[in-house]
Amino acid sequence: MTIKTLDDLLAEGVSGRRVLVRADLNVPLDKQTGAITDDGRIRAVLPTLTALTGAGARVVVFSHLGRPKGEPNPQYSLRPVAARLGELLGAEVRFAEDTVGDSARSAVDALADGEVAVLENLRFNKGETSKDDAERGAFADQLAALGEAYVDDAFGAVHRKHASVYDVPARLPHFAGRLVLREVEVLSRLTGEPERPYVVVLGGSKVSDKLGVIEALLPKVDRLLIGGGMCFTFLKAQGLEVGTSLLEEEMVQTCRNLLERSEGKIMLPVDVVAADAFSPDAAHDVVRVDGIPSHRLGLDIGPETVAGFAAALTEAAGARTIFWNGPMGVFEMAPYADGTRGVAQAIAESKAFTVVGGGDSAAAVRALGLDEKSFDHISTGGGASLEYLEGNPLPGIAALED
């Protein structure tokens, strides 16, 4: 199987041609103001867009944002995203108030060579996410009619069998964008023969969300460091009491089995920041994991754990490849951000090949003011990157194969 790339499309010539670009513009918005709080995903698609506009293509960008359940919802409009994209491109970006209706057709028809239009949220149409092939296909027909070629640069969506990801490329000449190619190249390096020692850091709230990737990676890694809310189910599996911390009771035996099979590869916290309530203003302090008070919940890993994790990630420990997915605590609240910051800094300072697995991890890097260039790669797809590492087929990648 081969995949044609953006460079193949550019070699064909795109001047005056309408090129559909599936981007991942699913950025976080402030609930109060609607302002974009992290434009990383918008910036990630710029290399593909500037290559196309510079070659004279008439670029039609489409994306989803949030989960509007198949009908228009102003809360999830891509209008502010289109405005920010225009600022970053330094050029006017047309905005269509629908996906395949009159506004979309007018915006596309009005494009001149080298100009960009953004369509409204794809998920305002039920056909985008429908499990019915005919309904999804009908929507894909309407989308495909807007362009003459298709470029997928939305790695964060390639694990979804959605109309814009899976069905549209079947209807048009299709190509992989710069971002998608880079993501696949990096993740292939992790699933192939990574340089050892290979250390993986996993966080986030639920073991159940990460079980597949833990199962897939455990035989391949040299160390697996586990923090975040998911660590408490592992601690419970060791027979420890975790107070009112986040706990998946139904996963305790699974975690016990993983610990038994891990041959000592799994490294868990030895101390945590425990608080009276899920609040930045709650009383809190650092406690050992075997002494979590019954009325408290753990909201971050403690300083001794940070030091231990950092030691496992350093050059002295010999780490040559590092993959990180999931925060170590509730980093959005200042009192519980030190664990994520400390581990992220240790990864940034490592001489290893370092990959941040998208999602909340990528958001944390930016929110905590860390230098993105300190990491070799920051993925734009949290779920997609985990699916790839699990070895699961990705519909969006399969759709690009010839």
mmCIF file of C-alpha atoms in Angstrom:
data_model
loop_
_atom_site.group_PDB
_atom_site.id
_atom_site.type_symbol
_atom_site.label_atom_id
_atom_site.label_comp_id
_atom_site.label_asym_id
_atom_site.label_seq_id
_atom_site.Cartn_x
_atom_site.Cartn_y
_atom_site.Cartn_z
ATOM 1 C CA MET A 1 0.000 0.000 0.000
ATOM 2 C CA THR A 2 1.182 3.517 -0.761
ATOM 3 C CA ILE A 3 -0.059 6.929 0.283
ATOM 4 C CA LYS A 4 0.255 9.956 -1.956
ATOM 5 C CA THR A 5 1.472 13.053 -0.186
ATOM 6 C CA LEU A 6 0.965 16.774 -0.377
ATOM 7 C CA ASP A 7 4.166 17.005 -2.397
ATOM 8 C CA ASP A 8 2.656 14.645 -4.972
ATOM 9 C CA LEU A 9 -0.363 16.928 -5.250
ATOM 10 C CA LEU A 10 1.792 20.038 -5.562
ATOM 11 C CA ALA A 11 3.806 18.329 -8.296
ATOM 12 C CA GLU A 12 0.601 17.802 -10.244
ATOM 13 C CA GLY A 13 -0.138 21.511 -10.003
ATOM 14 C CA VAL A 14 -2.898 23.059 -7.879
ATOM 15 C CA SER A 15 -3.179 26.591 -9.223
ATOM 16 C CA GLY A 16 -6.863 27.410 -9.648
ATOM 17 C CA ARG A 17 -7.964 24.017 -8.255
ATOM 18 C CA ARG A 18 -10.320 23.681 -5.298
ATOM 19 C CA VAL A 19 -8.573 21.589 -2.642
ATOM 20 C CA LEU A 20 -10.470 20.303 0.380
ATOM 21 C CA VAL A 21 -8.328 20.142 3.529
ATOM 22 C CA ARG A 22 -9.647 18.150 6.462
ATOM 23 C CA ALA A 23 -8.021 19.904 9.414
ATOM 24 C CA ASP A 24 -8.323 19.283 13.130
ATOM 25 C CA LEU A 25 -9.400 22.669 14.455
ATOM 26 C CA ASN A 26 -11.036 21.199 17.548
ATOM 27 C CA VAL A 27 -9.473 23.764 19.872
ATOM 28 C CA PRO A 28 -10.452 24.437 23.493
ATOM 29 C CA LEU A 29 -12.657 27.471 24.060
ATOM 30 C CA ASP A 30 -13.215 29.492 27.225
ATOM 31 C CA LYS A 31 -16.708 28.601 28.461
ATOM 32 C CA GLN A 32 -17.405 32.161 29.550
ATOM 33 C CA THR A 33 -16.004 34.205 26.668
ATOM 34 C CA GLY A 34 -15.785 31.682 23.823
ATOM 35 C CA ALA A 35 -12.166 32.731 23.263
ATOM 36 C CA ILE A 36 -9.632 30.169 22.040
ATOM 37 C CA THR A 37 -7.435 29.106 24.944
ATOM 38 C CA ASP A 38 -4.927 27.028 22.956
ATOM 39 C CA ASP A 39 -4.394 27.520 19.213
ATOM 40 C CA GLY A 40 -1.833 24.717 18.845
ATOM 41 C CA ARG A 41 -3.980 22.673 16.484
ATOM 42 C CA ILE A 42 -4.580 25.677 14.237
ATOM 43 C CA ARG A 43 -0.861 26.383 14.020
ATOM 44 C CA ALA A 44 -0.157 22.715 13.295
ATOM 45 C CA VAL A 45 -2.006 22.813 9.957
ATOM 46 C CA LEU A 46 -0.334 26.023 8.736
ATOM 47 C CA PRO A 47 2.518 24.312 6.815
ATOM 48 C CA THR A 48 0.020 22.425 4.644
ATOM 49 C CA LEU A 49 -2.206 25.444 4.100
ATOM 50 C CA THR A 50 0.632 27.812 3.219
ATOM 51 C CA ALA A 51 2.093 25.289 0.779
ATOM 52 C CA LEU A 52 -1.247 25.066 -1.003
ATOM 53 C CA THR A 53 -2.060 28.781 -1.032
ATOM 54 C CA GLY A 54 1.486 29.591 -2.125
ATOM 55 C CA ALA A 55 0.971 27.301 -5.118
ATOM 56 C CA GLY A 56 -2.289 29.023 -6.040
ATOM 57 C CA ALA A 57 -4.818 26.497 -4.744
ATOM 58 C CA ARG A 58 -8.302 27.571 -3.719
ATOM 59 C CA VAL A 59 -8.346 26.001 -0.256
ATOM 60 C CA VAL A 60 -11.521 24.831 1.492
ATOM 61 C CA VAL A 61 -10.872 23.915 5.140
ATOM 62 C CA PHE A 62 -13.336 21.831 7.100
ATOM 63 C CA SER A 63 -13.236 20.501 10.648
ATOM 64 C CA HIS A 64 -15.292 19.543 13.669
ATOM 65 C CA LEU A 65 -15.368 21.311 17.027
ATOM 66 C CA GLY A 66 -16.742 19.692 20.159
ATOM 67 C CA ARG A 67 -19.793 17.451 20.147
ATOM 68 C CA PRO A 68 -22.832 19.408 18.950
ATOM 69 C CA LYS A 69 -24.884 16.218 18.335
ATOM 70 C CA GLY A 70 -25.692 16.652 14.677
ATOM 71 C CA GLU A 71 -27.346 20.045 14.709
ATOM 72 C CA PRO A 72 -26.224 23.690 14.720
ATOM 73 C CA ASN A 73 -25.138 25.024 18.095
ATOM 74 C CA PRO A 74 -23.544 28.499 18.329
ATOM 75 C CA GLN A 75 -21.421 27.292 21.252
ATOM 76 C CA TYR A 76 -19.472 25.106 18.819
ATOM 77 C CA SER A 77 -19.191 27.459 15.866
ATOM 78 C CA LEU A 78 -15.892 27.545 13.992
ATOM 79 C CA ARG A 79 -16.228 31.286 13.369
ATOM 80 C CA PRO A 80 -13.636 32.287 16.026
ATOM 81 C CA VAL A 81 -11.312 29.582 14.692
ATOM 82 C CA ALA A 82 -11.598 30.966 11.160
ATOM 83 C CA ALA A 83 -10.762 34.430 12.512
ATOM 84 C CA ARG A 84 -7.683 33.122 14.317
ATOM 85 C CA LEU A 85 -6.592 31.195 11.222
ATOM 86 C CA GLY A 86 -6.786 34.413 9.221
ATOM 87 C CA GLU A 87 -4.566 36.159 11.781
ATOM 88 C CA LEU A 88 -1.980 33.386 11.608
ATOM 89 C CA LEU A 89 -2.031 33.290 7.806
ATOM 90 C CA GLY A 90 -1.947 37.066 7.577
ATOM 91 C CA ALA A 91 -4.758 36.978 5.036
ATOM 92 C CA GLU A 92 -8.536 37.120 4.912
ATOM 93 C CA VAL A 93 -10.243 33.783 5.480
ATOM 94 C CA ARG A 94 -13.792 33.444 4.223
ATOM 95 C CA PHE A 95 -16.252 31.767 6.592
ATOM 96 C CA ALA A 96 -19.267 29.732 5.494
ATOM 97 C CA GLU A 97 -22.162 29.607 7.935
ATOM 98 C CA ASP A 98 -23.030 26.051 6.936
ATOM 99 C CA THR A 99 -21.182 22.945 5.733
ATOM 100 C CA VAL A 100 -22.760 22.022 2.386
ATOM 101 C CA GLY A 101 -25.530 24.603 1.943
ATOM 102 C CA ASP A 102 -25.828 27.908 0.108
ATOM 103 C CA SER A 103 -23.303 29.720 2.296
ATOM 104 C CA ALA A 104 -20.672 27.009 1.762
ATOM 105 C CA ARG A 105 -21.159 26.979 -2.001
ATOM 106 C CA SER A 106 -21.031 30.791 -2.167
ATOM 107 C CA ALA A 107 -17.840 30.935 -0.081
ATOM 108 C CA VAL A 108 -16.157 28.303 -2.242
ATOM 109 C CA ASP A 109 -17.303 29.868 -5.515
ATOM 110 C CA ALA A 110 -15.962 33.255 -4.412
ATOM 111 C CA LEU A 111 -12.432 31.951 -3.770
ATOM 112 C CA ALA A 112 -9.620 33.305 -5.885
ATOM 113 C CA ASP A 113 -6.312 31.516 -6.370
ATOM 114 C CA GLY A 114 -4.377 31.336 -3.105
ATOM 115 C CA GLU A 115 -7.388 32.114 -0.911
ATOM 116 C CA VAL A 116 -8.877 30.118 1.984
ATOM 117 C CA ALA A 117 -12.429 29.436 3.154
ATOM 118 C CA VAL A 118 -13.466 27.664 6.343
ATOM 119 C CA LEU A 119 -16.767 25.787 6.474
ATOM 120 C CA GLU A 120 -18.932 25.664 9.592
ATOM 121 C CA ASN A 121 -18.608 22.752 12.032
ATOM 122 C CA LEU A 122 -18.975 19.401 10.243
ATOM 123 C CA ARG A 123 -20.762 17.908 13.224
ATOM 124 C CA PHE A 124 -23.663 20.303 12.727
ATOM 125 C CA ASN A 125 -24.723 17.699 10.152
ATOM 126 C CA LYS A 126 -25.740 14.232 11.389
ATOM 127 C CA GLY A 127 -24.205 12.650 8.313
ATOM 128 C CA GLU A 128 -20.688 13.390 9.552
ATOM 129 C CA THR A 129 -20.704 10.910 12.436
ATOM 130 C CA SER A 130 -23.533 8.605 11.326
ATOM 131 C CA LYS A 131 -22.959 4.864 11.644
ATOM 132 C CA ASP A 132 -25.285 4.397 8.675
ATOM 133 C CA ASP A 133 -23.115 4.108 5.565
ATOM 134 C CA ALA A 134 -25.782 5.577 3.283
ATOM 135 C CA GLU A 135 -26.402 8.645 5.447
ATOM 136 C CA ARG A 136 -22.690 9.228 5.915
ATOM 137 C CA GLY A 137 -22.076 8.679 2.211
ATOM 138 C CA ALA A 138 -24.752 11.172 1.192
ATOM 139 C CA PHE A 139 -23.074 13.858 3.281
ATOM 140 C CA ALA A 140 -19.685 12.888 1.847
ATOM 141 C CA ASP A 141 -21.103 13.311 -1.674
ATOM 142 C CA GLN A 142 -22.089 16.889 -0.847
ATOM 143 C CA LEU A 143 -18.697 17.672 0.681
ATOM 144 C CA ALA A 144 -16.764 16.115 -2.188
ATOM 145 C CA ALA A 145 -18.740 18.218 -4.685
ATOM 146 C CA LEU A 146 -17.064 21.331 -3.233
ATOM 147 C CA GLY A 147 -13.547 20.275 -4.257
ATOM 148 C CA GLU A 148 -11.364 18.623 -6.854
ATOM 149 C CA ALA A 149 -8.795 17.052 -4.533
ATOM 150 C CA TYR A 150 -8.679 16.060 -0.863
ATOM 151 C CA VAL A 151 -5.891 16.474 1.677
ATOM 152 C CA ASP A 152 -6.132 14.962 5.159
ATOM 153 C CA ASP A 153 -4.142 16.904 7.724
ATOM 154 C CA ALA A 154 -6.342 16.050 10.719
ATOM 155 C CA PHE A 155 -4.388 13.386 12.548
ATOM 156 C CA GLY A 156 -6.535 13.937 15.636
ATOM 157 C CA ALA A 157 -9.525 12.555 13.720
ATOM 158 C CA VAL A 158 -8.024 9.672 11.723
ATOM 159 C CA HIS A 159 -9.240 7.102 14.257
ATOM 160 C CA ARG A 160 -12.857 8.051 13.455
ATOM 161 C CA LYS A 161 -14.887 6.498 10.636
ATOM 162 C CA HIS A 162 -16.540 9.808 9.825
ATOM 163 C CA ALA A 163 -17.702 11.163 6.476
ATOM 164 C CA SER A 164 -15.007 13.839 6.174
ATOM 165 C CA VAL A 165 -12.248 11.417 7.205
ATOM 166 C CA TYR A 166 -13.237 8.108 5.671
ATOM 167 C CA ASP A 167 -15.811 8.652 2.903
ATOM 168 C CA VAL A 168 -14.740 11.884 1.173
ATOM 169 C CA PRO A 169 -11.268 10.559 0.183
ATOM 170 C CA ALA A 170 -12.988 7.659 -1.588
ATOM 171 C CA ARG A 171 -14.656 10.205 -3.850
ATOM 172 C CA LEU A 172 -11.682 12.418 -4.753
ATOM 173 C CA PRO A 173 -7.958 12.156 -5.496
ATOM 174 C CA HIS A 174 -6.582 11.978 -1.947
ATOM 175 C CA PHE A 175 -3.323 12.951 -0.287
ATOM 176 C CA ALA A 176 -1.767 13.052 3.183
ATOM 177 C CA GLY A 177 -0.860 16.480 4.530
ATOM 178 C CA ARG A 178 2.411 17.440 6.190
ATOM 179 C CA LEU A 179 1.075 17.005 9.716
ATOM 180 C CA VAL A 180 -0.399 13.542 9.146
ATOM 181 C CA LEU A 181 2.830 12.349 7.538
ATOM 182 C CA ARG A 182 4.919 13.613 10.437
ATOM 183 C CA GLU A 183 2.617 12.007 13.009
ATOM 184 C CA VAL A 184 2.741 8.616 11.294
ATOM 185 C CA GLU A 185 6.522 8.852 10.889
ATOM 186 C CA VAL A 186 7.041 9.581 14.586
ATOM 187 C CA LEU A 187 4.596 7.017 15.920
ATOM 188 C CA SER A 188 5.990 4.361 13.576
ATOM 189 C CA ARG A 189 9.328 4.990 15.240
ATOM 190 C CA LEU A 190 7.746 4.171 18.610
ATOM 191 C CA THR A 191 6.012 1.005 17.416
ATOM 192 C CA GLY A 192 8.929 -0.307 15.393
ATOM 193 C CA GLU A 193 12.324 -0.629 17.033
ATOM 194 C CA PRO A 194 12.647 2.381 19.363
ATOM 195 C CA GLU A 195 16.026 3.179 20.820
ATOM 196 C CA ARG A 196 16.303 1.742 24.311
ATOM 197 C CA PRO A 197 15.785 2.226 27.127
ATOM 198 C CA TYR A 198 12.211 3.113 26.115
ATOM 199 C CA VAL A 199 10.275 4.876 28.882
ATOM 200 C CA VAL A 200 6.539 5.633 28.734
ATOM 201 C CA VAL A 201 4.749 8.046 31.062
ATOM 202 C CA LEU A 202 0.970 7.681 31.329
ATOM 203 C CA GLY A 203 -1.439 9.864 33.256
ATOM 204 C CA GLY A 204 -5.014 10.999 32.996
ATOM 205 C CA SER A 205 -8.053 9.996 34.956
ATOM 206 C CA LYS A 206 -9.080 6.458 34.030
ATOM 207 C CA VAL A 207 -7.254 3.161 33.669
ATOM 208 C CA SER A 208 -10.043 1.969 31.378
ATOM 209 C CA ASP A 209 -9.176 4.724 28.870
ATOM 210 C CA LYS A 210 -5.542 3.597 28.745
ATOM 211 C CA LEU A 211 -5.905 -0.162 29.217
ATOM 212 C CA GLY A 212 -5.429 -0.951 25.525
ATOM 213 C CA VAL A 213 -2.225 1.042 25.235
ATOM 214 C CA ILE A 214 -0.864 -0.339 28.526
ATOM 215 C CA GLU A 215 -1.476 -3.900 27.284
ATOM 216 C CA ALA A 216 0.194 -3.093 23.953
ATOM 217 C CA LEU A 217 3.187 -1.254 25.382
ATOM 218 C CA LEU A 218 4.012 -3.315 28.451
ATOM 219 C CA PRO A 219 5.957 -5.983 26.516
ATOM 220 C CA LYS A 220 7.822 -3.291 24.542
ATOM 221 C CA VAL A 221 8.874 -0.725 27.161
ATOM 222 C CA ASP A 222 11.652 -0.759 29.707
ATOM 223 C CA ARG A 223 9.809 1.419 32.249
ATOM 224 C CA LEU A 224 6.166 2.493 32.524
ATOM 225 C CA LEU A 225 5.563 5.433 34.869
ATOM 226 C CA ILE A 226 1.950 5.895 35.952
ATOM 227 C CA GLY A 227 0.536 9.066 37.498
ATOM 228 C CA GLY A 228 -2.666 11.070 37.309
ATOM 229 C CA GLY A 229 -6.021 9.886 38.596
ATOM 230 C CA MET A 230 -5.474 6.443 37.107
ATOM 231 C CA CYS A 231 -2.659 5.708 39.559
ATOM 232 C CA PHE A 232 -5.118 5.290 42.448
ATOM 233 C CA THR A 233 -6.681 2.186 40.937
ATOM 234 C CA PHE A 234 -3.174 0.710 40.702
ATOM 235 C CA LEU A 235 -2.436 1.728 44.297
ATOM 236 C CA LYS A 236 -5.684 0.087 45.394
ATOM 237 C CA ALA A 237 -4.559 -3.038 43.549
ATOM 238 C CA GLN A 238 -1.485 -3.037 45.784
ATOM 239 C CA GLY A 239 -3.757 -3.152 48.813
ATOM 240 C CA LEU A 240 -3.466 0.534 49.717
ATOM 241 C CA GLU A 241 -6.334 2.764 50.798
ATOM 242 C CA VAL A 242 -6.854 5.774 48.537
ATOM 243 C CA GLY A 243 -9.405 7.832 50.491
ATOM 244 C CA THR A 244 -11.924 9.512 48.206
ATOM 245 C CA SER A 245 -9.526 9.598 45.246
ATOM 246 C CA LEU A 246 -10.734 8.708 41.775
ATOM 247 C CA LEU A 247 -11.097 4.936 41.666
ATOM 248 C CA GLU A 248 -12.369 2.399 39.130
ATOM 249 C CA GLU A 249 -13.313 -0.500 41.389
ATOM 250 C CA GLU A 250 -14.054 -2.750 38.414
ATOM 251 C CA MET A 251 -10.474 -2.269 37.192
ATOM 252 C CA VAL A 252 -8.666 -3.150 40.430
ATOM 253 C CA GLN A 253 -8.177 -6.826 39.563
ATOM 254 C CA THR A 254 -7.049 -5.887 36.044
ATOM 255 C CA CYS A 255 -4.434 -3.556 37.540
ATOM 256 C CA ARG A 256 -3.336 -6.278 39.926
ATOM 257 C CA ASN A 257 -2.820 -8.609 36.975
ATOM 258 C CA LEU A 258 -0.862 -5.953 35.080
ATOM 259 C CA LEU A 259 1.413 -5.372 38.073
ATOM 260 C CA GLU A 260 2.056 -9.091 38.390
ATOM 261 C CA ARG A 261 2.895 -9.402 34.688
ATOM 262 C CA SER A 262 4.982 -6.240 34.479
ATOM 263 C CA GLU A 263 8.190 -7.787 35.833
ATOM 264 C CA GLY A 264 8.832 -4.619 37.801
ATOM 265 C CA LYS A 265 8.515 -2.298 34.801
ATOM 266 C CA ILE A 266 5.604 -0.321 36.277
ATOM 267 C CA MET A 267 6.588 2.565 38.537
ATOM 268 C CA LEU A 268 3.863 4.106 40.721
ATOM 269 C CA PRO A 269 3.796 7.234 42.915
ATOM 270 C CA VAL A 270 5.222 7.046 46.410
ATOM 271 C CA ASP A 271 3.606 10.305 47.539
ATOM 272 C CA VAL A 272 0.662 12.450 46.409
ATOM 273 C CA VAL A 273 -0.908 15.833 47.060
ATOM 274 C CA ALA A 274 -4.130 15.036 48.940
ATOM 275 C CA ALA A 275 -6.910 17.610 49.356
ATOM 276 C CA ASP A 276 -10.158 17.905 51.294
ATOM 277 C CA ALA A 277 -12.094 18.670 48.102
ATOM 278 C CA PHE A 278 -11.745 19.005 44.334
ATOM 279 C CA SER A 279 -10.942 22.692 44.554
ATOM 280 C CA PRO A 280 -7.876 24.929 44.302
ATOM 281 C CA ASP A 281 -8.888 26.484 47.628
ATOM 282 C CA ALA A 282 -9.221 23.212 49.539
ATOM 283 C CA ALA A 283 -6.849 22.344 52.355
ATOM 284 C CA HIS A 284 -4.150 20.059 50.968
ATOM 285 C CA ASP A 285 -0.718 18.651 51.709
ATOM 286 C CA VAL A 286 1.721 15.970 50.613
ATOM 287 C CA VAL A 287 1.217 12.482 52.052
ATOM 288 C CA ARG A 288 2.755 9.077 51.476
ATOM 289 C CA VAL A 289 0.629 6.759 49.343
ATOM 290 C CA ASP A 290 0.269 4.400 52.295
ATOM 291 C CA GLY A 291 -1.119 7.220 54.425
ATOM 292 C CA ILE A 292 -3.839 8.916 52.372
ATOM 293 C CA PRO A 293 -6.512 10.142 54.843
ATOM 294 C CA SER A 294 -9.928 8.551 54.360
ATOM 295 C CA HIS A 295 -11.619 11.935 53.783
ATOM 296 C CA ARG A 296 -9.097 13.211 51.229
ATOM 297 C CA LEU A 297 -8.514 12.698 47.521
ATOM 298 C CA GLY A 298 -5.254 12.725 45.618
ATOM 299 C CA LEU A 299 -5.055 15.486 42.988
ATOM 300 C CA ASP A 300 -1.380 15.362 41.996
ATOM 301 C CA ILE A 301 1.733 13.279 42.394
ATOM 302 C CA GLY A 302 4.064 14.438 45.157
ATOM 303 C CA PRO A 303 7.599 15.875 44.984
ATOM 304 C CA GLU A 304 9.346 12.597 45.849
ATOM 305 C CA THR A 305 7.481 10.902 43.005
ATOM 306 C CA VAL A 306 8.413 13.718 40.640
ATOM 307 C CA ALA A 307 12.051 13.239 41.582
ATOM 308 C CA GLY A 308 11.807 9.477 41.074
ATOM 309 C CA PHE A 309 10.065 9.820 37.722
ATOM 310 C CA ALA A 310 12.577 12.461 36.631
ATOM 311 C CA ALA A 311 15.439 10.154 37.538
ATOM 312 C CA ALA A 312 13.939 7.427 35.357
ATOM 313 C CA LEU A 313 13.718 9.887 32.464
ATOM 314 C CA THR A 314 17.211 11.305 32.626
ATOM 315 C CA GLU A 315 20.284 10.571 30.596
ATOM 316 C CA ALA A 316 21.808 9.037 33.715
ATOM 317 C CA ALA A 317 19.079 6.399 33.620
ATOM 318 C CA GLY A 318 19.896 5.858 29.971
ATOM 319 C CA ALA A 319 16.467 6.704 28.543
ATOM 320 C CA ARG A 320 16.730 7.048 24.760
ATOM 321 C CA THR A 321 13.047 7.143 23.787
ATOM 322 C CA ILE A 322 10.235 8.735 25.824
ATOM 323 C CA PHE A 323 6.494 8.836 25.150
ATOM 324 C CA TRP A 324 4.212 10.836 27.452
ATOM 325 C CA ASN A 325 0.424 10.870 27.429
ATOM 326 C CA GLY A 326 -1.743 12.260 30.207
ATOM 327 C CA PRO A 327 -1.180 14.820 32.997
ATOM 328 C CA MET A 328 0.125 13.782 36.402
ATOM 329 C CA GLY A 329 -2.549 15.721 38.256
ATOM 330 C CA VAL A 330 -5.226 18.387 37.929
ATOM 331 C CA PHE A 331 -2.765 20.799 36.313
ATOM 332 C CA GLU A 332 -5.512 23.321 35.531
ATOM 333 C CA MET A 333 -5.549 24.159 39.265
ATOM 334 C CA ALA A 334 -2.310 25.809 40.406
ATOM 335 C CA PRO A 335 -1.870 23.821 43.660
ATOM 336 C CA TYR A 336 -1.928 20.562 41.700
ATOM 337 C CA ALA A 337 0.187 21.494 38.682
ATOM 338 C CA ASP A 338 3.666 20.804 40.064
ATOM 339 C CA GLY A 339 3.631 17.093 39.242
ATOM 340 C CA THR A 340 2.807 17.608 35.580
ATOM 341 C CA ARG A 341 5.230 20.526 35.340
ATOM 342 C CA GLY A 342 8.062 18.585 36.972
ATOM 343 C CA VAL A 343 7.666 15.508 34.793
ATOM 344 C CA ALA A 344 7.241 17.615 31.641
ATOM 345 C CA GLN A 345 10.413 19.552 32.452
ATOM 346 C CA ALA A 346 12.316 16.317 33.001
ATOM 347 C CA ILE A 347 11.158 15.063 29.606
ATOM 348 C CA ALA A 348 12.034 18.391 27.967
ATOM 349 C CA GLU A 349 15.536 18.291 29.436
ATOM 350 C CA SER A 350 16.132 14.673 28.453
ATOM 351 C CA LYS A 351 18.547 13.846 25.630
ATOM 352 C CA ALA A 352 16.147 11.104 24.509
ATOM 353 C CA PHE A 353 13.803 11.213 21.503
ATOM 354 C CA THR A 354 10.734 12.706 23.173
ATOM 355 C CA VAL A 355 7.103 12.505 22.044
ATOM 356 C CA VAL A 356 4.142 14.167 23.759
ATOM 357 C CA GLY A 357 1.002 12.226 22.952
ATOM 358 C CA GLY A 358 -1.447 15.046 22.288
ATOM 359 C CA GLY A 359 -4.653 15.832 24.166
ATOM 360 C CA ASP A 360 -4.291 17.161 27.696
ATOM 361 C CA SER A 361 -0.531 16.546 27.643
ATOM 362 C CA ALA A 362 -0.045 18.939 24.736
ATOM 363 C CA ALA A 363 -2.387 21.433 26.388
ATOM 364 C CA ALA A 364 -0.382 21.176 29.613
ATOM 365 C CA VAL A 365 2.893 21.935 27.818
ATOM 366 C CA ARG A 366 1.438 25.185 26.534
ATOM 367 C CA ALA A 367 -0.594 26.064 29.646
ATOM 368 C CA LEU A 368 2.442 25.650 31.892
ATOM 369 C CA GLY A 369 4.572 27.844 29.639
ATOM 370 C CA LEU A 370 7.053 25.169 28.627
ATOM 371 C CA ASP A 371 9.066 25.539 25.431
ATOM 372 C CA GLU A 372 7.417 23.364 22.787
ATOM 373 C CA LYS A 373 10.721 23.160 20.923
ATOM 374 C CA SER A 374 12.199 21.238 23.855
ATOM 375 C CA PHE A 375 10.236 18.191 22.718
ATOM 376 C CA ASP A 376 10.984 16.326 19.502
ATOM 377 C CA HIS A 377 7.302 15.960 18.673
ATOM 378 C CA ILE A 378 4.005 17.102 20.189
ATOM 379 C CA SER A 379 1.165 15.115 18.690
ATOM 380 C CA THR A 380 -2.127 16.772 17.788
ATOM 381 C CA GLY A 381 -4.078 13.570 18.365
ATOM 382 C CA GLY A 382 -4.374 12.148 21.860
ATOM 383 C CA GLY A 383 -6.867 9.386 21.057
ATOM 384 C CA ALA A 384 -5.441 8.783 17.594
ATOM 385 C CA SER A 385 -1.884 8.442 18.891
ATOM 386 C CA LEU A 386 -2.982 5.911 21.524
ATOM 387 C CA GLU A 387 -4.961 3.925 18.933
ATOM 388 C CA TYR A 388 -1.892 3.868 16.695
ATOM 389 C CA LEU A 389 0.342 2.636 19.516
ATOM 390 C CA GLU A 390 -2.214 -0.046 20.345
ATOM 391 C CA GLY A 391 -1.842 -1.305 16.781
ATOM 392 C CA ASN A 392 -5.471 -0.617 15.872
ATOM 393 C CA PRO A 393 -6.322 0.229 12.245
ATOM 394 C CA LEU A 394 -7.034 3.936 11.712
ATOM 395 C CA PRO A 395 -9.894 4.507 9.229
ATOM 396 C CA GLY A 396 -8.536 7.884 8.118
ATOM 397 C CA ILE A 397 -5.129 6.436 7.255
ATOM 398 C CA ALA A 398 -6.650 3.412 5.524
ATOM 399 C CA ALA A 399 -8.746 5.783 3.393
ATOM 400 C CA LEU A 400 -5.597 7.423 2.061
ATOM 401 C CA GLU A 401 -3.965 4.177 0.980
ATOM 402 C CA ASP A 402 -3.910 3.169 -2.679
#
